[in-house]
PDB file of C-alpha atoms in Angstrom:
ATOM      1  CA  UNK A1010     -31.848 -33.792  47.398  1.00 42.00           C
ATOM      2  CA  UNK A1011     -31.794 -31.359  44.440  1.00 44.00           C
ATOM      3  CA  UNK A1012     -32.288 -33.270  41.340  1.00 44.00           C
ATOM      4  CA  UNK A1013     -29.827 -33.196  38.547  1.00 43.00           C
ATOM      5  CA  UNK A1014     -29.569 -30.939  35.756  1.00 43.00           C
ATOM      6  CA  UNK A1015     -30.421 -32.629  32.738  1.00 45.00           C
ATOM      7  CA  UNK A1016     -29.014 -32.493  29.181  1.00 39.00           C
ATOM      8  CA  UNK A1017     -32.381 -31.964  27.754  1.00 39.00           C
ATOM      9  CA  UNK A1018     -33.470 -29.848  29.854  1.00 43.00           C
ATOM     10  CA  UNK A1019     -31.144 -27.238  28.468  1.00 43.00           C
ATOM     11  CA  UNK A1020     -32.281 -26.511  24.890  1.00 40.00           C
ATOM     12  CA  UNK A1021     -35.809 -25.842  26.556  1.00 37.00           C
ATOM     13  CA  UNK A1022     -34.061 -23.120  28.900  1.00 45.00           C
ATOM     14  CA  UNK A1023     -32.071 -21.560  26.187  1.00 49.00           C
ATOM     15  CA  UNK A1024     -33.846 -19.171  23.956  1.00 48.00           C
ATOM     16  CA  UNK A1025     -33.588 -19.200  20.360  1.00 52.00           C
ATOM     17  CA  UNK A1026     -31.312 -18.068  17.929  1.00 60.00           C
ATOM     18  CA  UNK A1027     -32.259 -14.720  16.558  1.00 63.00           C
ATOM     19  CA  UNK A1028     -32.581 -13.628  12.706  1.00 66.00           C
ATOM     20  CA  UNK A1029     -29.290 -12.844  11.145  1.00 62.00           C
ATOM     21  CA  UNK A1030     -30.791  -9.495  10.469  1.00 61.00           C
ATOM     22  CA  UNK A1031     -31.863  -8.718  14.026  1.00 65.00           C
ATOM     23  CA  UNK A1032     -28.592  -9.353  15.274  1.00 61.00           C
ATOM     24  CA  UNK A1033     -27.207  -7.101  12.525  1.00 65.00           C
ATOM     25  CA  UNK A1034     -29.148  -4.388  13.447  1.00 63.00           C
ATOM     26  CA  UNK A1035     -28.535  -4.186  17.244  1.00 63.00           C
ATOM     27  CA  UNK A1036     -24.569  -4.334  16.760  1.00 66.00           C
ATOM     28  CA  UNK A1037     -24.833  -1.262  14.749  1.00 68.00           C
ATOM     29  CA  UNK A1038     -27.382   0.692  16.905  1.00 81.00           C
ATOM     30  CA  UNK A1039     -26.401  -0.546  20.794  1.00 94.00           C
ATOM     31  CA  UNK A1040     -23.574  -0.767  22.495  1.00 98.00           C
ATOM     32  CA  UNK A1041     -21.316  -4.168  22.971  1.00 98.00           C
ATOM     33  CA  UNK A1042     -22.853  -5.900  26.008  1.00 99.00           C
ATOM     34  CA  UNK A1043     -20.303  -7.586  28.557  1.00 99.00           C
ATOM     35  CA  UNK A1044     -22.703  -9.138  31.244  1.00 99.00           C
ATOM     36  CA  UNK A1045     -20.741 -10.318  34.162  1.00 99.00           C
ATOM     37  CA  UNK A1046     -21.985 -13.147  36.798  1.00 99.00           C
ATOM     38  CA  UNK A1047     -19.927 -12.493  40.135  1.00 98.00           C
ATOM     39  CA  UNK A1048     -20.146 -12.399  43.409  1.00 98.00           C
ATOM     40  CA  UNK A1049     -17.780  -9.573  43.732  1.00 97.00           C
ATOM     41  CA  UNK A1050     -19.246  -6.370  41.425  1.00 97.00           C
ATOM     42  CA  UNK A1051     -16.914  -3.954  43.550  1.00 96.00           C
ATOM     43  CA  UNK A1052     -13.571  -5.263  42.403  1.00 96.00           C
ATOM     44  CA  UNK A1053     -14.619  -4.087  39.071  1.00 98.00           C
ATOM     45  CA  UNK A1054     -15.124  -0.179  39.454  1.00 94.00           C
ATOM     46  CA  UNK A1055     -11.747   1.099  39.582  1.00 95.00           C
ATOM     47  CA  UNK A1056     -10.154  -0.530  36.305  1.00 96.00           C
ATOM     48  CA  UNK A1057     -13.191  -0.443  34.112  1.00 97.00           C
ATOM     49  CA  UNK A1058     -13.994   3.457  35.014  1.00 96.00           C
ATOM     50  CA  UNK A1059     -10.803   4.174  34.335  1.00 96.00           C
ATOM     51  CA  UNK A1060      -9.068   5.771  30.887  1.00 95.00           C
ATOM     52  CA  UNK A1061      -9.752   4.248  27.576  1.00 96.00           C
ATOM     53  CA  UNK A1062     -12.498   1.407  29.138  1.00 98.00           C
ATOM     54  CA  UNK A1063     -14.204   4.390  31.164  1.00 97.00           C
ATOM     55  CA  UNK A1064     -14.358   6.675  27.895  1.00 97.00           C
ATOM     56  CA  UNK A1065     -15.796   3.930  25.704  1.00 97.00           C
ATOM     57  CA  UNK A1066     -18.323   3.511  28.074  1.00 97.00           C
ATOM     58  CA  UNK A1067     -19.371   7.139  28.177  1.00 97.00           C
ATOM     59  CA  UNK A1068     -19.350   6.767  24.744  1.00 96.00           C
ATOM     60  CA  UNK A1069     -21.690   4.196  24.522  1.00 96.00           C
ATOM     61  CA  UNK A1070     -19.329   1.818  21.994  1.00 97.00           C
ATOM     62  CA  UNK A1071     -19.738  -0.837  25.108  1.00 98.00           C
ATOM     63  CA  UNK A1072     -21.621  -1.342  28.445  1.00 98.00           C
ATOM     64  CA  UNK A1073     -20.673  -3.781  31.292  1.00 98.00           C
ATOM     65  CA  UNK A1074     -23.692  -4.583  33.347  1.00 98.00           C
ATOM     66  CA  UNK A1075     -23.142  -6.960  36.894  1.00 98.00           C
ATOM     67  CA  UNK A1076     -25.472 -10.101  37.781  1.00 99.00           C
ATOM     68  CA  UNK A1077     -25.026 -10.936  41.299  1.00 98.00           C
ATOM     69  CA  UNK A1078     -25.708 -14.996  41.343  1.00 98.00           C
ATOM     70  CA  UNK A1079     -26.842 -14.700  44.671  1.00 98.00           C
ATOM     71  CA  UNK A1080     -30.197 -12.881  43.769  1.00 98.00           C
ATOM     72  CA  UNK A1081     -30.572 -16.573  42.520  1.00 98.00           C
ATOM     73  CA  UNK A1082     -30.725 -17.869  45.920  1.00 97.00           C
ATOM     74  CA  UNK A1083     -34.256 -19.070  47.340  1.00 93.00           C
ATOM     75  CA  UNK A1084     -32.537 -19.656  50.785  1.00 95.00           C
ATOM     76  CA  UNK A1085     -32.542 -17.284  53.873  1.00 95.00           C
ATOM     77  CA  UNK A1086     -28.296 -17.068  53.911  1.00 96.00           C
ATOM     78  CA  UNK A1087     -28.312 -16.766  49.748  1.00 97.00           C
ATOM     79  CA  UNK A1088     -26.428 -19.854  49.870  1.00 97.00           C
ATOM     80  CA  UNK A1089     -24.315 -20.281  46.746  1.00 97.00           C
ATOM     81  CA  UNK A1090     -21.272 -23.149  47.809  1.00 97.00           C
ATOM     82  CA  UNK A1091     -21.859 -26.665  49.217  1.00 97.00           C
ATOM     83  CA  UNK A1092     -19.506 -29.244  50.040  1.00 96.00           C
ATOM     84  CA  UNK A1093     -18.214 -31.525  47.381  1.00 94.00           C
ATOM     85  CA  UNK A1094     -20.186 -35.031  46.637  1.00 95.00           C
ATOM     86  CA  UNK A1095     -16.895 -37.641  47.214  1.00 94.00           C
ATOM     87  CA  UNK A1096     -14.905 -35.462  50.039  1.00 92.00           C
ATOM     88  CA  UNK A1097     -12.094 -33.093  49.679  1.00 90.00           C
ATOM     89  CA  UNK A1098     -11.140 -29.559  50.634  1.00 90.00           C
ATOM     90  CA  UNK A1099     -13.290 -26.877  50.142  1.00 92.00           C
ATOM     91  CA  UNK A1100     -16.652 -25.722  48.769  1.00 96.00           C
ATOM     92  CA  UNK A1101     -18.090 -25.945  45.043  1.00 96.00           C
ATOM     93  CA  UNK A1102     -20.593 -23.384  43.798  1.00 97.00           C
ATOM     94  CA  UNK A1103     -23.843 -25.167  43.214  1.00 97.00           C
ATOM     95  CA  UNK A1104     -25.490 -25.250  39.387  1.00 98.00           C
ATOM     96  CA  UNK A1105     -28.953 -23.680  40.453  1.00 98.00           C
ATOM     97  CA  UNK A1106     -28.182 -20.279  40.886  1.00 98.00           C
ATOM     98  CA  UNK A1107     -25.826 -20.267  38.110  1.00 98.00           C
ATOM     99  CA  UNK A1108     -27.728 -21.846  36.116  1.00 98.00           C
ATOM    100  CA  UNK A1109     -30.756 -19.007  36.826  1.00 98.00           C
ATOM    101  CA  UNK A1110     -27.800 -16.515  36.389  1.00 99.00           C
ATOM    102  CA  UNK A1111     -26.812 -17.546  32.715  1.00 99.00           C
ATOM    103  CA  UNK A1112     -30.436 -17.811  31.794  1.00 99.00           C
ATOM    104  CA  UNK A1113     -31.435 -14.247  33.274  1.00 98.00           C
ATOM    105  CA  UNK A1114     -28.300 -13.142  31.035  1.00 99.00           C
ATOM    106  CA  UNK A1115     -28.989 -14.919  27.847  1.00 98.00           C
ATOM    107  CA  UNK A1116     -33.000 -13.601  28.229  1.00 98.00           C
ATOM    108  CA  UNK A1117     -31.621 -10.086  28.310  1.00 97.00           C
ATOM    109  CA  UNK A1118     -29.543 -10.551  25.236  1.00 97.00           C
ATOM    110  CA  UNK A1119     -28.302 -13.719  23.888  1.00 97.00           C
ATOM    111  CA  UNK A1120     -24.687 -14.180  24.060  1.00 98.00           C
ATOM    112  CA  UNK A1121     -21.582 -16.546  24.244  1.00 98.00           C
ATOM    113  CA  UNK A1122     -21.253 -17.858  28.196  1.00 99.00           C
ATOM    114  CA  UNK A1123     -17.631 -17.953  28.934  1.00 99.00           C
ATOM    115  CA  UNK A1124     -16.201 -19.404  31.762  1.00 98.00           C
ATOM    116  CA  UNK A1125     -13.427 -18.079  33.646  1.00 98.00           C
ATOM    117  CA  UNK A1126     -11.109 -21.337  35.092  1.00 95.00           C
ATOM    118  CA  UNK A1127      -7.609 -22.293  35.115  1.00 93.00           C
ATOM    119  CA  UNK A1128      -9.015 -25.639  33.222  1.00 93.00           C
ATOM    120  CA  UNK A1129      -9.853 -23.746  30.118  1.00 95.00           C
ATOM    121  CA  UNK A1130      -7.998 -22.963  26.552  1.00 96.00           C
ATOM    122  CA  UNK A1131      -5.258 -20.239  27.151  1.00 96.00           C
ATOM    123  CA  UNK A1132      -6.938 -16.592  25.988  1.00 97.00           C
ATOM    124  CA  UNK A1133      -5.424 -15.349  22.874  1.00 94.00           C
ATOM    125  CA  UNK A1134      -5.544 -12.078  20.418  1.00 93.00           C
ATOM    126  CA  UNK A1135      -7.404 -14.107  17.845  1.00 93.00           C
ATOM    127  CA  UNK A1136     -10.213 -15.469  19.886  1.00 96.00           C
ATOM    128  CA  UNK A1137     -10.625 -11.698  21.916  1.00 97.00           C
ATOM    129  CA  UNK A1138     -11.049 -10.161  17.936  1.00 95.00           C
ATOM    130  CA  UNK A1139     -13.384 -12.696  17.153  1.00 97.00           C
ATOM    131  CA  UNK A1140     -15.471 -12.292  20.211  1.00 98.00           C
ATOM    132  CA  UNK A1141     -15.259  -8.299  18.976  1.00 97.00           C
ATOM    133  CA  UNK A1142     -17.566  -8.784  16.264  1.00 97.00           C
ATOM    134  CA  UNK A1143     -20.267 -10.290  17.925  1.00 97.00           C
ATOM    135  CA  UNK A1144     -22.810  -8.056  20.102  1.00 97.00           C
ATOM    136  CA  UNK A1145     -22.029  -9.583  23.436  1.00 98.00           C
ATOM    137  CA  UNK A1146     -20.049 -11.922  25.822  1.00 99.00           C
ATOM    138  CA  UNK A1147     -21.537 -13.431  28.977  1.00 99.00           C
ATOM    139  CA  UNK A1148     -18.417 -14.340  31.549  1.00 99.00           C
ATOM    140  CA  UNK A1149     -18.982 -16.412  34.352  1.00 99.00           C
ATOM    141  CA  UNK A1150     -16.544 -15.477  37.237  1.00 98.00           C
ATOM    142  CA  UNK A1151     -16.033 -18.867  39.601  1.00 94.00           C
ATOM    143  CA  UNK A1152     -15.019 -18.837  43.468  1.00 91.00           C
ATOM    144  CA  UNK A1153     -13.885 -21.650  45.858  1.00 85.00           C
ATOM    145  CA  UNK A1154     -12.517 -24.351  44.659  1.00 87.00           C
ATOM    146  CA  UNK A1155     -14.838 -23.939  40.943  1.00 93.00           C
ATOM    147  CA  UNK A1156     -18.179 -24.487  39.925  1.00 96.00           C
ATOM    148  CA  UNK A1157     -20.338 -27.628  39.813  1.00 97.00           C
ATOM    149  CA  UNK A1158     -19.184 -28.956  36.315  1.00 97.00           C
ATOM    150  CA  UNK A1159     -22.785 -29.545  35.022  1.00 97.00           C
ATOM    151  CA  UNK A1160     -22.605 -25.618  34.637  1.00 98.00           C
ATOM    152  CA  UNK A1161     -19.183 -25.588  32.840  1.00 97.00           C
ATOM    153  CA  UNK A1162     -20.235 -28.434  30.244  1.00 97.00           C
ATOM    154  CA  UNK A1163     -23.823 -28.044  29.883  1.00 98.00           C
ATOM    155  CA  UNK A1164     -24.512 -24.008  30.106  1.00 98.00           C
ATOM    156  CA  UNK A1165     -21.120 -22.560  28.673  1.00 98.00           C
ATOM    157  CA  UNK A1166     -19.655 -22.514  25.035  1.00 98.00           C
ATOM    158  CA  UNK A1167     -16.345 -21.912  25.768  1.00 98.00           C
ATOM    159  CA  UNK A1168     -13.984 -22.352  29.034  1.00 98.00           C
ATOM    160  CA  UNK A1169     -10.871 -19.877  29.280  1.00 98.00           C
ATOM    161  CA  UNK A1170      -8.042 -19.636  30.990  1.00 97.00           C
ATOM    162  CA  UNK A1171      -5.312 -16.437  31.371  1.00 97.00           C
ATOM    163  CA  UNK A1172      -2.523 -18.082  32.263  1.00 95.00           C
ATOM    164  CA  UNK A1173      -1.200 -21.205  34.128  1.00 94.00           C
ATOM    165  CA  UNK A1174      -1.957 -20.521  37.547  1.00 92.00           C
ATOM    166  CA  UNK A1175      -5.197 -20.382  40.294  1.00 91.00           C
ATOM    167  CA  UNK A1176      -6.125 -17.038  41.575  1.00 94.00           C
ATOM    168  CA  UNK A1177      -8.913 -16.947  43.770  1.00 93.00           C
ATOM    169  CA  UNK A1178     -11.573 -16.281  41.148  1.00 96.00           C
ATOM    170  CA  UNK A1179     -12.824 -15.582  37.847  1.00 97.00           C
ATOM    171  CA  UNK A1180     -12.914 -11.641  38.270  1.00 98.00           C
ATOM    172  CA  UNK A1181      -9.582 -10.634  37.285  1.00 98.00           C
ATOM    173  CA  UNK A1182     -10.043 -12.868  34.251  1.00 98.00           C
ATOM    174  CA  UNK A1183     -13.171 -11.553  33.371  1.00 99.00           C
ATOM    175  CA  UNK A1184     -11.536  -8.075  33.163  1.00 99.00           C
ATOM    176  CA  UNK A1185      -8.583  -9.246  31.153  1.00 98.00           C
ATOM    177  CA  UNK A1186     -11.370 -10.246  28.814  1.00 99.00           C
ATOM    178  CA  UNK A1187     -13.501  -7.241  28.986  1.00 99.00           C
ATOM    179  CA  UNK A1188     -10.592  -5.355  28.017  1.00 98.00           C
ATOM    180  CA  UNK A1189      -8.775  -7.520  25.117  1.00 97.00           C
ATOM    181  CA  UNK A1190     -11.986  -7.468  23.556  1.00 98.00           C
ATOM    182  CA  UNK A1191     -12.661  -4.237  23.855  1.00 98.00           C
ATOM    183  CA  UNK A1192      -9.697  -3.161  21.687  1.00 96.00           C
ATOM    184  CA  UNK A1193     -10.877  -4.692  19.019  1.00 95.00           C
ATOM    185  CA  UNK A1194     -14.799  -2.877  18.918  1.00 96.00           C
ATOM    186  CA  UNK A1195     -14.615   0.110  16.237  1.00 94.00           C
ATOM    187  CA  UNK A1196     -14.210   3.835  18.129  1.00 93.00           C
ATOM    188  CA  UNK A1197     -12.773   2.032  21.398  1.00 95.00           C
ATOM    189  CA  UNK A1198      -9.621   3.163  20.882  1.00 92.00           C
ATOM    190  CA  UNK A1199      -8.810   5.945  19.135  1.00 77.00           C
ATOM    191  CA  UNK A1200      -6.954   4.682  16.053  1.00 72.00           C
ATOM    192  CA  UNK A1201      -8.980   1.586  14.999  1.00 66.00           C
ATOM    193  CA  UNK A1202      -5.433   0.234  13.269  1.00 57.00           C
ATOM    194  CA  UNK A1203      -4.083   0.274  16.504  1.00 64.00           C
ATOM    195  CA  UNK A1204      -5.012  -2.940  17.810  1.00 64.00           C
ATOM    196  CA  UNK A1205      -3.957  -5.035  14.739  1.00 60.00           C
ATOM    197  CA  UNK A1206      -0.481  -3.894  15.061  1.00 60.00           C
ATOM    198  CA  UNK A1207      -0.502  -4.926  18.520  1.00 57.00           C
ATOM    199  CA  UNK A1208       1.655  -7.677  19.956  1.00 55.00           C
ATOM    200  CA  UNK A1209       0.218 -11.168  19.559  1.00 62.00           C
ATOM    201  CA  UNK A1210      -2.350 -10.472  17.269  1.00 66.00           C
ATOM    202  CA  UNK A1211      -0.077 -11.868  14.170  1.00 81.00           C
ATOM    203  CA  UNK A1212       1.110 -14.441  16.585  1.00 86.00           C
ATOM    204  CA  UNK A1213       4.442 -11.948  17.102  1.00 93.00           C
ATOM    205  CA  UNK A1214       5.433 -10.159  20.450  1.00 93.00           C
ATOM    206  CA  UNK A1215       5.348  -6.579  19.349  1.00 91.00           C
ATOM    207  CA  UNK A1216       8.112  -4.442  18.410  1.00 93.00           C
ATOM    208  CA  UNK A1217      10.381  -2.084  21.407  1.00 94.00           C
ATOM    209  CA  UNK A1218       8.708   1.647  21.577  1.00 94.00           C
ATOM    210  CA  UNK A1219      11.218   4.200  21.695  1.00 96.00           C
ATOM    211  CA  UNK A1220      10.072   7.958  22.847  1.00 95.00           C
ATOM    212  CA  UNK A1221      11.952  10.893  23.044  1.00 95.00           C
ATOM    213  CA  UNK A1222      14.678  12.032  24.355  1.00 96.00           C
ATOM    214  CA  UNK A1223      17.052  10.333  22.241  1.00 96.00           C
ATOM    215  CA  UNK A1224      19.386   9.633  24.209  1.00 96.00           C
ATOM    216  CA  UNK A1225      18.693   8.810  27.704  1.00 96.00           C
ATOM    217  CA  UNK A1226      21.404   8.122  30.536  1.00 96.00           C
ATOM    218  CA  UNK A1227      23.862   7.443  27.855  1.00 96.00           C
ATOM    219  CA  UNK A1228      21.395   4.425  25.545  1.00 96.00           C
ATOM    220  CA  UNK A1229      20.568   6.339  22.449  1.00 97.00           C
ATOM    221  CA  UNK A1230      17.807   4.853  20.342  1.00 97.00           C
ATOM    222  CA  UNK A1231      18.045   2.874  17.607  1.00 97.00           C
ATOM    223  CA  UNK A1232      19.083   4.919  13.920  1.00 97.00           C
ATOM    224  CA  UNK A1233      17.005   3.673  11.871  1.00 97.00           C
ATOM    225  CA  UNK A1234      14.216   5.382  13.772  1.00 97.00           C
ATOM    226  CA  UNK A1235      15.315   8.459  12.865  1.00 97.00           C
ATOM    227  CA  UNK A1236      16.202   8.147   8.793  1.00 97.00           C
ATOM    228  CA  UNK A1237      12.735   8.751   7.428  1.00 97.00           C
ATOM    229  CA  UNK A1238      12.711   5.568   5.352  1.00 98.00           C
ATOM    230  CA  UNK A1239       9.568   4.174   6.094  1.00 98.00           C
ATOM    231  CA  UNK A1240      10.551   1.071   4.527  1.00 98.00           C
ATOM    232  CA  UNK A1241      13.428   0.456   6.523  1.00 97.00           C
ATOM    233  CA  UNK A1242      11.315   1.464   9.770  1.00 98.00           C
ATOM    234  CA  UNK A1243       8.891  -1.363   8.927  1.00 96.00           C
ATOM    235  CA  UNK A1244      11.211  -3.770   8.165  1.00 97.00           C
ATOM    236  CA  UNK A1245      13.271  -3.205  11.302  1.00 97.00           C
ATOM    237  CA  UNK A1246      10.225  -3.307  13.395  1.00 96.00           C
ATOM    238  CA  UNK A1247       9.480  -6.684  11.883  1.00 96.00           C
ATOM    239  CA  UNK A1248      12.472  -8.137  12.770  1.00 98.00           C
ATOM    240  CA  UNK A1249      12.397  -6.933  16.192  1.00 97.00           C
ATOM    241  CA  UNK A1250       9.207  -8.436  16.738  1.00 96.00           C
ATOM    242  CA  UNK A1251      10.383 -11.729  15.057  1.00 97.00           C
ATOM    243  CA  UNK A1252      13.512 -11.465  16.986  1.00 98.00           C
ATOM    244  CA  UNK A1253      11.586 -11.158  20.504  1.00 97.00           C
ATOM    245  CA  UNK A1254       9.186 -13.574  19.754  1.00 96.00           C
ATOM    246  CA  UNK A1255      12.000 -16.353  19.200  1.00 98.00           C
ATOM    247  CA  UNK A1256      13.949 -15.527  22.097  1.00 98.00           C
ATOM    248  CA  UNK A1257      10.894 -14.980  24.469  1.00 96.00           C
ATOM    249  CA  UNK A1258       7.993 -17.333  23.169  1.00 94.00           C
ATOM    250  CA  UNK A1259       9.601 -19.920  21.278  1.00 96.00           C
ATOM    251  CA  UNK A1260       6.028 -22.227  21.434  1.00 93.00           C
ATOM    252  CA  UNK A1261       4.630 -18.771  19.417  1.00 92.00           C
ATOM    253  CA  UNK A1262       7.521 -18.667  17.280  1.00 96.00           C
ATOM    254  CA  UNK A1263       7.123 -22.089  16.223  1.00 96.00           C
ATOM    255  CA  UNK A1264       3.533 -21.860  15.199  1.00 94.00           C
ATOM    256  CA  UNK A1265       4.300 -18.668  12.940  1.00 94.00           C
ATOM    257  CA  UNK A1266       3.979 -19.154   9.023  1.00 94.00           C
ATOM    258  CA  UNK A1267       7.592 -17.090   8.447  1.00 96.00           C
ATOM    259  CA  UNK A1268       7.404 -15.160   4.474  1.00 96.00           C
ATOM    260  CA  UNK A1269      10.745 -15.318   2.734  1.00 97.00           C
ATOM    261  CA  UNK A1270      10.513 -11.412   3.900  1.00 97.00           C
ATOM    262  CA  UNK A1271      10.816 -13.041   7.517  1.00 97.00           C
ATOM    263  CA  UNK A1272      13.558 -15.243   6.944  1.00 97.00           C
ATOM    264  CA  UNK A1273      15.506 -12.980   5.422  1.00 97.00           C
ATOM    265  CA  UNK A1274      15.367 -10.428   8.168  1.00 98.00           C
ATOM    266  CA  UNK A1275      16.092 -13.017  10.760  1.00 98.00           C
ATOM    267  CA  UNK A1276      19.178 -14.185   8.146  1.00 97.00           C
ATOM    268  CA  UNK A1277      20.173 -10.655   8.329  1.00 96.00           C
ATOM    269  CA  UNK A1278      20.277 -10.461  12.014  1.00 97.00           C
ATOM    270  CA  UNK A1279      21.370 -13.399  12.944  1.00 97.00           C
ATOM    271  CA  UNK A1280      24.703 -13.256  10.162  1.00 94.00           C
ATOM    272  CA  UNK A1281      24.885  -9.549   9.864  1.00 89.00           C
ATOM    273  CA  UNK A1282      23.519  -7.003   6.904  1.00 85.00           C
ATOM    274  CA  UNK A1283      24.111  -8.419   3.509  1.00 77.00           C
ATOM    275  CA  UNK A1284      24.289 -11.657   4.575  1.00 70.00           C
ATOM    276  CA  UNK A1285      21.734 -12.768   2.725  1.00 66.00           C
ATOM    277  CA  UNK A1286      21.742 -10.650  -0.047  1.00 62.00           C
ATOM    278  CA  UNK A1287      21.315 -13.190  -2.847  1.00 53.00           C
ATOM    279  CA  UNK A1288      18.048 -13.939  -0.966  1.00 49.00           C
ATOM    280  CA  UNK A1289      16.156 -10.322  -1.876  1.00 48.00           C
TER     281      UNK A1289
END
């Protein structure tokens, strides 16, 4: 029998945190590293070569590099699932070669491990910016019926989900990931404003997009689009997106720290214009 992966045994595995300055210096002279432990490296060509992720990789403002956990096999069949200890359906993926995996990745550069699982915290704008700034993520892509949970608690920092549902593995997570992120790394996109006026990352669904013609199949656009009053514009966007987010996301809505500029505009729409003028 294998033994069991210890607590302490981790800190020794781990390697140390870097100088401030060291860290500092490698964000502004490499790339952002995405290091991805799969079993599948194929299902990720086609989306990440593709467009704005492919460019930015030609670019060099981010690399995605594979780790296939079963060149962490010592077994002649690269055996990476056993049967669960208690009974039940299906196979778990066992901690050693994951646990090899995460510390091949870390030695290369050292990183956040995120898991991919349906049991983590939802994935939202906030926490993709905030993994922007650092130099790295490390994402752990499950299979089966999950991973042996010594992994999840004692060699990740953070467990993520991308919505409420099972899929068959971590992969299309991972990418969801890769990409959120990546919209927040300076020179990814090609206006760096764009993704902070992007839906969700004020807690908001965005604002509709019109594009021309004007009028199309009889549904002109909006106006207000069209009167040069940049003020107006701004304001009516806000309201749309305040507008949306109540109808759509009311557990977003609810969480949003409305300005007396909000209420107002929702006043306004939901009474008519100068309804709440005495409120300017």
């Amino acid at each position: 029998m294998n033994e069991p992966i210890e607590r302490e045994s981790l800190s020794a595995r781990q390697p140390q945190d870097e100088p401030a300055s060291d860290v500092e210096t490698r964000r502004a002279t490499e790339p952002f590293l995405f290091q991805v432990l799969t079993l599948f490296r194929e299902v990720f060509d086609a989306y990440l070569s593709a467009s704005i992720l492919g460019k930015a990789q030609q670019r060099e403002r981010l690399r995605v590099e594979y780790i296939d956990i079963r060149d962490f096999t010592f077994d002649r069949h690269r055996t990476v699932d056993d049967t669960p200890f208690g009974g039940g359906s299906g196979m778990v993926m066992k901690p050693e070669p994951l646990a090899l995996a995460i510390e091949a990745a870390r030695a290369k550069r050292p990183s956040k491990v995120v898991l991919l699982t349906p049991a983590g915290r939802p994935l939202r704008s906030h926490l993709a910016q905030e993994w922007s700034t650092q130099e790295g993520l490390i994402l752990v892509c499950g299979r089966y019926e999950g991973i042996d949970e010594r992994i999840a608690e004692y060699f990740c920092d953070e467990q993520v989900s991308i919505g409420d549902y099972v899929l068959t593995g971590g992969e299309l997570g991972a990418m969801a990931i890769i990409d959120a992120v990546s919209r927040f790394i300076p020179g990814v996109l090609g206006n760096d404003q764009s993704p902070l006026d992007e839906s969700m990352v004020d807690g908001c669904l965005e604002y509709p997009h019109y594009t021309r013609p004007r009028e199309f199949r009889g549904h002109d656009i909006p106006d207000v689009l069209l009167s040069g009053d940049h003020q107006k514009i701004a304001d009516w966007r806000r309201q749309q997106s305040l507008l949306r987010t109540r109808a759509r996301r009311p557990d977003l809505f609810s969480q949003i720290a409305l300005s007396s500029r909000d209420r107002w505009l929702l006043n306004e729409a939901d009474h008519g214009p100068g309804a709440s003028e005495n409120e300017r």
